[in-house]
C-alpha cells in the first residue's frame, strides 16, 4: 500500500556560537564569512581549531507573515490589501541532534531551487553529530545550544534569540532535535517554529517518544497505520497545531527498524513539501485557529 498525504485539520555579554573552518578544519584561521547579514567587524575571534564569536550589537529580525489568501474558502482570515505576488527568499535555521537526514534533504532542495529559501545556520546540542559535520562541510555556520556540562560553549536562550536575529532567520525547522524549545525562542518566533515527528500525532507523541521508541510503541499497539507529522512548536513536546501528515501503513510482520525506514523516507518528502509552502507564504489560518496549506497548482484549494 502506498503512502498517502494527509494535511490534517487537527492542528494541533558573551555570545559563543560554535563555528569551525569548513574549508580547512585544521587551520587556526577562520574562513571568510559571506553571509550578507553577518557583520564580522562586530565580533572578536579567538583562534583554535574552533572559534567563537562575541556579539556587541545585534539587529532586530524582520519577518514576513504568512500570506492570508482566502477566496472561495469559508472561515479564513481575509487577504491583506496591497499584497504582492513576489515572495522574498526565506532564511532558515535548522536544529538537529543526530545525523540530520531531514536537514540534508531540505538543504539539498534549497540548493536545487525547489525551496525558495536557504539554510543560513544550524543549531545543535551535539557539536560532533553527523548533522553538524554536514553543515561544516557545506560552509553553514554551526551554533551550540543549550549550554550544558557536556557542551559548555552552548548559548543561553536569550543569546540564541539574538544570534538568530543577527542571521535574520525567518523560520526555524526542528529536524531530530531532542531538546525542549525554551519559551524565549517560542515568543520571539511565534508561529514560525516547526517540528517533524515520526508518528501520526497526537498518537505516540510527547516526552520520551522519539526515534526507535516511537516505532516500537506503534507496532506493540497493533496500530495499522503510522506516518509522519509536521506541527507548529509550542512550549511542550509534540502538542502544537498539526500542519501536515503523511500516512505509512504498518505491515503485519514489520520490525521497528523496517517501519522506521519507510517513515523516514516519507519524512524527507513531506518536510521538503511543507518547507516549500512556508517559503512561498502558502500557510493560511482558519478563523478557528487551524492552519492549512494552500495548493501551489490551484490557489483555491487548501489541504
XYZ file of C-alpha atoms in Angstrom:
303
model
C 0.000 0.000 0.000
C 1.402 3.337 -0.983
C 1.806 6.158 1.459
C -0.826 8.880 1.389
C -0.584 12.577 2.129
C -2.881 13.892 4.869
C -2.862 17.616 5.627
C -4.851 17.467 8.812
C -7.245 19.859 10.479
C -6.480 18.539 13.978
C -3.846 21.148 14.463
C -2.628 20.805 16.935
C 27.755 39.517 27.020
C 29.358 36.893 25.604
C 27.601 35.003 22.933
C 29.570 31.952 21.907
C 28.151 30.164 18.865
C 30.450 27.391 17.713
C 31.982 27.627 14.260
C 34.594 25.535 12.552
C 36.502 26.343 9.382
C 34.712 24.296 6.693
C 37.493 24.847 4.163
C 40.306 23.659 6.441
C 39.319 22.226 9.833
C 42.959 22.105 10.921
C 43.597 25.745 10.177
C 43.927 28.239 13.010
C 42.335 30.958 10.860
C 38.605 31.421 10.454
C 37.032 31.146 6.984
C 35.749 34.229 5.249
C 32.065 34.536 6.114
C 29.979 35.604 3.145
C 26.568 35.887 4.800
C 25.153 39.336 3.964
C 23.549 39.807 7.382
C 26.668 38.938 9.328
C 28.951 41.873 10.103
C 32.265 40.288 11.022
C 33.682 43.587 12.266
C 31.338 43.426 15.273
C 32.943 40.282 16.641
C 36.046 39.237 18.461
C 37.611 35.996 17.272
C 39.855 33.562 19.145
C 41.909 31.202 17.013
C 41.841 27.489 17.676
C 40.516 24.602 15.614
C 37.156 26.080 16.537
C 36.498 29.744 17.128
C 33.844 31.763 18.856
C 32.090 34.996 18.071
C 31.045 37.515 20.709
C 28.324 39.944 19.657
C 28.454 43.596 20.683
C 25.391 44.766 18.779
C 22.555 42.777 17.222
C 19.837 43.935 14.851
C 16.149 43.080 15.117
C 14.819 40.437 12.787
C 12.339 41.374 10.055
C 9.999 38.511 9.243
C 7.222 38.432 6.679
C 3.941 36.971 7.961
C 2.281 34.058 6.222
C 0.093 35.188 3.328
C -3.571 35.173 4.221
C -5.278 34.215 0.957
C -8.887 33.313 1.384
C -11.001 33.277 -1.770
C -13.687 30.606 -2.096
C -12.803 29.046 1.252
C -15.019 29.909 4.191
C -13.828 30.967 7.630
C -10.340 32.004 6.566
C -8.620 35.232 7.535
C -9.084 37.806 4.704
C -6.167 38.572 2.414
C -4.224 41.691 3.274
C -4.778 44.633 0.981
C -1.932 45.551 -1.297
C -0.259 42.147 -1.067
C 2.101 41.277 -3.885
C 2.722 38.005 -5.660
C 6.506 38.354 -5.282
C 7.828 36.443 -2.276
C 11.268 37.108 -0.820
C 13.655 34.214 -0.390
C 13.414 32.951 3.181
C 16.271 32.384 5.621
C 16.057 29.113 7.540
C 17.605 27.840 10.768
C 17.615 24.073 11.246
C 18.021 22.361 14.650
C 19.468 18.819 14.832
C 20.761 16.375 17.444
C 21.872 13.500 15.211
C 22.662 12.633 11.620
C 20.335 15.276 10.234
C 18.901 13.388 7.245
C 15.868 15.713 7.090
C 18.213 18.695 7.306
C 20.199 17.340 4.361
C 17.028 16.843 2.304
C 15.868 20.400 2.997
C 19.266 21.924 2.266
C 19.553 19.989 -0.996
C 16.078 21.158 -2.030
C 17.159 24.757 -1.354
C 20.275 24.288 -3.478
C 18.299 22.716 -6.322
C 15.708 25.512 -6.258
C 12.584 23.591 -5.248
C 12.511 25.558 -1.965
C 12.528 29.367 -2.077
C 14.920 29.643 0.846
C 18.380 28.949 2.225
C 19.625 27.221 5.364
C 21.757 30.011 6.845
C 22.607 28.460 10.226
C 22.484 25.099 12.003
C 21.772 24.801 15.733
C 22.719 21.646 17.619
C 23.158 20.362 21.162
C 25.916 17.986 19.989
C 28.812 19.636 18.190
C 30.169 16.324 16.857
C 26.902 14.888 15.467
C 26.538 13.978 11.801
C 24.304 16.941 11.044
C 26.926 19.337 12.400
C 29.659 17.782 10.281
C 27.482 18.017 7.165
C 26.811 21.694 7.879
C 30.509 22.446 8.304
C 31.285 20.614 5.064
C 28.718 22.816 3.286
C 30.017 26.032 4.870
C 26.913 26.512 7.036
C 27.661 28.104 10.451
C 27.057 25.817 13.445
C 25.770 27.115 16.797
C 25.720 25.172 20.055
C 22.567 25.245 22.178
C 21.938 24.846 25.052
C 24.869 25.305 27.403
C 25.402 22.081 29.352
C 28.119 20.254 31.250
C 28.987 18.327 28.088
C 28.734 21.423 25.868
C 29.974 24.356 27.998
C 30.230 26.630 24.964
C 26.488 26.495 24.283
C 24.326 29.612 24.260
C 21.685 30.743 26.707
C 18.107 31.057 25.365
C 18.286 34.872 25.196
C 21.617 34.792 23.402
C 20.311 32.214 20.941
C 17.428 34.528 20.046
C 19.880 37.391 19.488
C 22.109 35.333 17.229
C 19.188 34.013 15.158
C 18.035 37.583 14.709
C 21.537 38.512 13.597
C 21.212 35.867 10.908
C 17.781 37.347 10.003
C 16.126 33.940 10.337
C 12.530 33.718 9.082
C 11.668 30.132 10.079
C 13.093 27.534 12.456
C 12.882 23.868 11.446
C 13.459 21.160 14.050
C 14.836 18.044 12.362
C 15.556 15.436 15.007
C 16.356 17.973 17.719
C 15.692 16.304 21.072
C 15.753 19.259 23.470
C 12.659 21.166 24.579
C 12.464 24.571 22.898
C 12.587 27.381 25.506
C 9.776 29.885 25.944
C 12.079 32.775 24.966
C 12.523 31.327 21.484
C 8.838 30.486 21.041
C 7.843 34.043 21.942
C 10.430 35.514 19.578
C 9.378 33.273 16.669
C 5.641 32.891 17.164
C 4.070 30.614 14.520
C 7.489 30.289 12.894
C 8.924 27.134 14.524
C 8.128 23.682 13.124
C 8.942 20.110 14.071
C 8.646 16.748 12.342
C 7.610 13.709 14.400
C 7.710 10.061 13.241
C 4.107 9.148 14.028
C 0.587 10.378 13.362
C 0.151 12.830 16.206
C -1.489 13.102 18.653
C -0.790 9.343 18.927
C 2.650 8.221 20.102
C 3.892 11.702 20.916
C 5.082 13.608 23.958
C 8.082 13.372 26.260
C 10.010 10.145 25.790
C 8.564 9.369 22.361
C 11.406 9.800 19.898
C 13.380 7.715 17.425
C 13.010 3.950 17.604
C 10.922 4.201 20.780
C 8.063 5.593 18.683
C 8.121 2.775 16.129
C 8.343 0.049 18.777
C 5.322 1.544 20.539
C 3.345 1.714 17.276
C 3.999 -1.955 16.479
C 3.268 -3.067 20.035
C -0.071 -1.240 19.988
C -1.328 -3.101 16.938
C -1.942 0.143 15.032
C -2.418 -0.458 11.303
C -1.083 2.942 10.280
C 1.749 5.195 11.310
C 3.390 8.061 9.471
C 4.948 11.486 9.846
C 3.560 14.716 11.279
C 4.757 18.291 10.889
C 3.431 20.625 13.560
C 3.939 24.083 14.979
C 6.085 24.097 18.098
C 4.824 25.290 21.467
C 6.304 25.002 24.967
C 5.569 21.271 25.282
C 6.616 18.152 23.397
C 4.540 17.437 20.268
C 1.430 19.395 21.266
C 1.486 22.280 18.759
C -1.039 22.673 15.943
C -0.726 19.990 13.262
C 0.106 21.355 9.817
C 0.661 18.260 7.657
C 0.734 14.497 7.896
C 1.705 11.589 5.679
C 0.340 8.088 6.296
C 2.538 4.974 6.237
C 0.927 1.527 6.634
C 2.188 -0.828 9.332
C 2.740 -4.259 7.783
C 1.876 -7.477 9.601
C 5.472 -8.615 10.053
C 7.128 -5.205 10.428
C 10.067 -4.712 12.717
C 10.616 -1.315 14.296
C 13.626 -0.815 12.029
C 11.666 -1.596 8.867
C 8.817 0.720 9.823
C 11.278 3.463 10.789
C 12.976 3.274 7.379
C 9.676 3.651 5.491
C 8.503 6.511 7.714
C 11.822 8.305 7.298
C 11.547 8.197 3.504
C 8.171 9.904 3.758
C 9.518 12.415 6.292
C 12.104 13.597 3.770
C 9.431 14.208 1.130
C 6.918 15.803 3.494
C 9.358 18.206 5.165
C 10.572 19.484 1.796
C 6.968 19.967 0.602
C 5.989 21.866 3.736
C 9.186 23.942 3.747
C 8.473 24.921 0.141
C 4.970 26.051 1.177
C 6.385 28.055 4.093
C 8.901 29.799 1.873
C 6.185 30.687 -0.649
C 3.846 32.085 2.043
C 1.226 29.404 1.370
C 0.259 28.789 5.004
C -3.154 30.220 5.916
C -5.159 30.168 9.142
C -8.850 29.471 9.537
C -10.678 31.684 11.998
C -10.852 28.759 14.425
C -7.046 28.610 14.555
C -6.498 25.642 12.237
C -3.519 26.075 9.842
C -3.921 24.978 6.229
C -1.624 24.756 3.217
C -2.652 26.478 0.010
C -2.157 24.409 -3.135
C 0.533 25.788 -5.429
C -1.139 24.407 -8.545
C -4.638 25.593 -7.612
C -4.680 28.524 -5.144
C -8.375 27.902 -4.444
C -7.612 24.525 -2.874
C -6.357 24.022 0.672
C -5.067 20.950 2.487
